[in-house]
Short mmCIF file of C-alpha atoms in Angstrom, two decimals:
data_model
loop_
_atom_site.label_atom_id
_atom_site.label_comp_id
_atom_site.label_asym_id
_atom_site.label_seq_id
_atom_site.Cartn_x
_atom_site.Cartn_y
_atom_site.Cartn_z
CA MET A 30 150.63 66.39 110.64
CA MET A 31 147.20 67.27 109.31
CA ARG A 32 144.79 68.54 111.98
CA ARG A 33 141.04 68.40 111.50
CA ILE A 34 138.46 70.62 113.18
CA LEU A 35 134.69 70.30 113.06
CA LEU A 36 132.85 73.57 113.75
CA LEU A 37 129.10 73.60 114.44
CA ASP A 38 127.05 76.77 114.79
CA ASP A 39 123.65 77.69 113.39
CA GLU A 40 124.96 81.14 112.40
CA GLN A 41 127.01 81.17 109.19
CA ASN A 42 128.76 84.44 110.10
CA VAL A 43 130.07 82.88 113.34
CA LEU A 44 131.35 79.84 111.42
CA SER A 45 133.10 82.08 108.90
CA ALA A 46 134.70 84.19 111.63
CA LEU A 47 135.87 81.11 113.57
CA LYS A 48 137.29 79.53 110.42
CA ARG A 49 139.23 82.73 109.61
CA SER A 50 140.48 82.95 113.18
CA PHE A 51 141.71 79.35 113.23
CA ARG A 52 143.37 79.72 109.81
CA SER A 53 145.19 82.81 111.11
CA ILE A 54 146.24 81.09 114.36
CA ALA A 55 147.37 77.84 112.70
CA ARG A 56 148.96 79.30 109.58
CA ASN A 57 152.03 77.05 109.95
CA ASP A 58 149.96 73.91 110.63
CA GLN A 59 148.21 71.78 108.05
CA LEU A 60 144.60 72.35 109.00
CA ARG A 61 141.31 71.13 107.58
CA ILE A 62 138.19 72.82 108.94
CA ASP A 63 134.70 71.46 108.23
CA THR A 64 131.76 73.69 109.12
CA TYR A 65 128.15 72.72 109.75
CA ASN A 66 124.94 74.61 110.50
CA VAL A 67 122.87 71.54 111.36
CA PRO A 68 123.83 69.16 114.21
CA GLU A 69 122.44 66.08 112.48
CA GLU A 70 124.64 66.68 109.41
CA ALA A 71 127.69 67.12 111.63
CA LEU A 72 126.89 63.89 113.50
CA ALA A 73 126.57 61.99 110.21
CA HIS A 74 129.98 63.30 109.14
CA LEU A 75 131.53 62.25 112.47
CA GLN A 76 130.72 58.65 111.56
CA ASP A 77 133.30 58.56 108.77
CA THR A 78 135.80 61.38 109.39
CA ALA A 79 138.24 61.51 112.30
CA TYR A 80 138.60 64.91 113.99
CA ASP A 81 141.17 66.26 116.40
CA PHE A 82 138.78 68.95 117.70
CA ILE A 83 135.01 69.34 117.76
CA ILE A 84 133.64 72.78 118.61
CA SER A 85 129.93 73.35 119.02
CA ASP A 86 127.76 76.34 119.77
CA TYR A 87 125.45 75.88 122.74
CA HIS A 88 122.24 77.52 121.47
CA MET A 89 120.92 75.91 118.27
CA PRO A 90 117.35 75.30 117.11
CA SER A 91 117.26 71.49 116.84
CA MET A 92 119.75 70.41 119.54
CA ASN A 93 121.83 72.18 122.16
CA GLY A 94 125.61 71.94 122.19
CA ILE A 95 125.72 69.70 125.26
CA GLY A 96 123.53 67.12 123.53
CA PHE A 97 125.60 67.35 120.36
CA LEU A 98 128.96 67.05 122.14
CA THR A 99 127.67 64.13 124.21
CA LEU A 100 126.71 62.26 121.02
CA ALA A 101 130.03 63.29 119.41
CA LYS A 102 131.88 61.86 122.42
CA ALA A 103 130.18 58.49 121.88
CA ILE A 104 131.26 58.47 118.21
CA GLN A 105 134.78 59.88 118.64
CA PRO A 106 135.80 59.67 122.31
CA ASP A 107 139.39 60.79 121.63
CA ALA A 108 138.45 64.05 119.88
CA VAL A 109 138.91 67.15 122.02
CA ARG A 110 135.47 68.70 122.54
CA MET A 111 134.85 72.40 123.17
CA MET A 112 131.72 74.48 123.78
CA LEU A 113 131.16 77.90 122.23
CA SER A 114 128.50 80.19 123.67
CA ALA A 115 127.54 83.74 124.53
CA SER A 116 125.82 82.39 127.63
CA ALA A 117 127.54 82.98 130.94
CA GLU A 118 125.09 80.77 132.82
CA PHE A 119 126.87 78.51 135.25
CA LYS A 120 124.45 75.66 134.47
CA THR A 121 125.39 75.77 130.78
CA ILE A 122 129.10 75.69 131.52
CA LEU A 123 128.70 72.94 134.11
CA GLY A 124 126.64 70.82 131.70
CA ALA A 125 129.27 71.18 129.00
CA ILE A 126 131.97 70.00 131.36
CA ASN A 127 130.09 67.26 133.23
CA GLU A 128 127.89 65.77 130.51
CA ALA A 129 129.87 66.28 127.31
CA GLU A 130 133.31 66.35 128.97
CA ALA A 131 134.17 69.54 127.13
CA PHE A 132 137.83 70.46 127.38
CA ARG A 133 137.25 74.21 127.12
CA TYR A 134 134.40 76.69 127.12
CA ILE A 135 134.95 79.44 124.54
CA ALA A 136 132.99 82.60 125.27
CA LYS A 137 131.45 84.67 122.47
CA PRO A 138 132.80 87.08 121.51
CA TRP A 139 136.27 85.55 121.67
CA THR A 140 139.58 87.30 121.31
CA GLN A 141 142.24 86.06 118.92
CA GLU A 142 144.65 85.65 121.83
CA GLU A 143 142.18 83.53 123.84
CA LEU A 144 141.42 81.39 120.81
CA ALA A 145 145.14 80.93 120.08
CA ASP A 146 145.74 79.81 123.69
CA THR A 147 142.79 77.42 123.47
CA TYR A 148 144.07 76.00 120.16
CA GLN A 149 147.55 75.36 121.60
CA ALA A 150 146.12 73.74 124.75
CA ALA A 151 143.82 71.56 122.62
CA LEU A 152 146.76 70.46 120.45
CA GLN A 153 148.65 69.37 123.55
CA LYS A 154 145.57 67.60 124.95
CA ARG A 155 144.92 65.73 121.68
CA ASP A 156 148.56 64.65 121.35
CA GLN A 157 148.54 63.43 124.97
CA ILE A 158 145.34 61.42 124.40
CA LEU A 159 146.84 59.72 121.35
CA GLU A 160 150.15 59.01 123.09
CA ASP A 161 148.36 57.58 126.15
CA ARG A 162 146.29 55.29 123.91
CA ARG A 163 149.41 54.17 122.01
CA LEU A 164 151.28 53.36 125.22
CA ALA A 165 148.30 51.52 126.73
CA ASP A 166 147.90 49.42 123.58
CA GLU A 167 151.64 48.70 123.55
CA LEU A 168 151.40 47.47 127.15
CA ARG A 169 148.36 45.32 126.34
CA VAL A 170 150.29 43.70 123.47
CA GLN A 171 153.25 43.00 125.80
CA ARG A 172 150.92 41.42 128.37
CA GLY A 173 149.14 39.34 125.73
CA GLN A 174 145.84 41.13 126.33
CA LEU A 175 145.82 42.55 122.80
CA SER A 176 147.18 40.97 119.66
CA PRO A 177 149.35 42.99 117.29
CA GLN A 178 146.53 42.68 114.73
CA GLU A 179 143.99 44.14 117.16
CA GLU A 180 146.38 47.00 117.91
CA ALA A 181 146.79 47.71 114.19
CA LEU A 182 143.00 47.66 113.74
CA ARG A 183 142.55 50.14 116.60
CA ARG A 184 145.06 52.54 115.06
CA LEU A 185 143.42 52.21 111.66
CA GLU A 186 139.95 52.82 113.12
CA GLU A 187 141.29 55.82 115.04
CA SER A 188 142.58 57.47 111.88
CA GLU A 189 139.64 56.44 109.64
CA PRO A 190 136.47 55.82 111.71
CA GLY A 191 134.28 53.05 110.33
CA ILE A 192 136.91 51.56 108.02
CA THR A 193 137.13 48.32 109.99
CA LYS A 194 133.35 47.83 110.10
CA VAL A 195 132.81 46.30 106.67
CA LYS A 196 129.62 44.43 105.74
CA TRP A 197 130.33 41.43 103.56
CA GLY A 198 127.93 39.74 101.14
CA ALA A 199 127.46 35.97 100.98
CA ASP A 200 129.68 35.89 97.89
CA GLY A 201 132.49 37.82 99.63
CA SER A 202 131.62 41.18 98.10
CA VAL A 203 131.56 44.40 100.11
CA MET A 204 128.02 45.58 100.84
CA LEU A 205 127.32 49.33 100.65
CA GLU A 206 124.75 50.90 102.93
#
């Protein structure tokens, strides 16, 4: 199974180090890692690419990590969100958990062992989220609250965000934005 990670940090050296660390940790997994320095670019990419994990730095010039992860949650609620920061302020950690519903807080500098443990826990969390959604949809179909077509559309949208939101022209053509 291909796993996708979105990394956001305004420092390129941090992004490079995190990418190397995750590649080392997940060497047996199929892993795609997309890195961004600008929150707005990352948010635009979240509109059309499904991610298993979203990791954001807290301190960035245009938007803090809590704001970014909160917006990311609205776009991809099933992605596991994590905050990365050198800050040990309780308010920062609390905001990440309460507002953005971050799964983990990764302290800078991180150790490879801590990051490996976080990665494994996030894998389990993501798999549980997807299994819970599948079982809930299955139950809704059995109860007649969800048609098999609606269930199929939900699964398709989950794997390819935005694919079911097509704009059609008057002549039946697909309209591009």
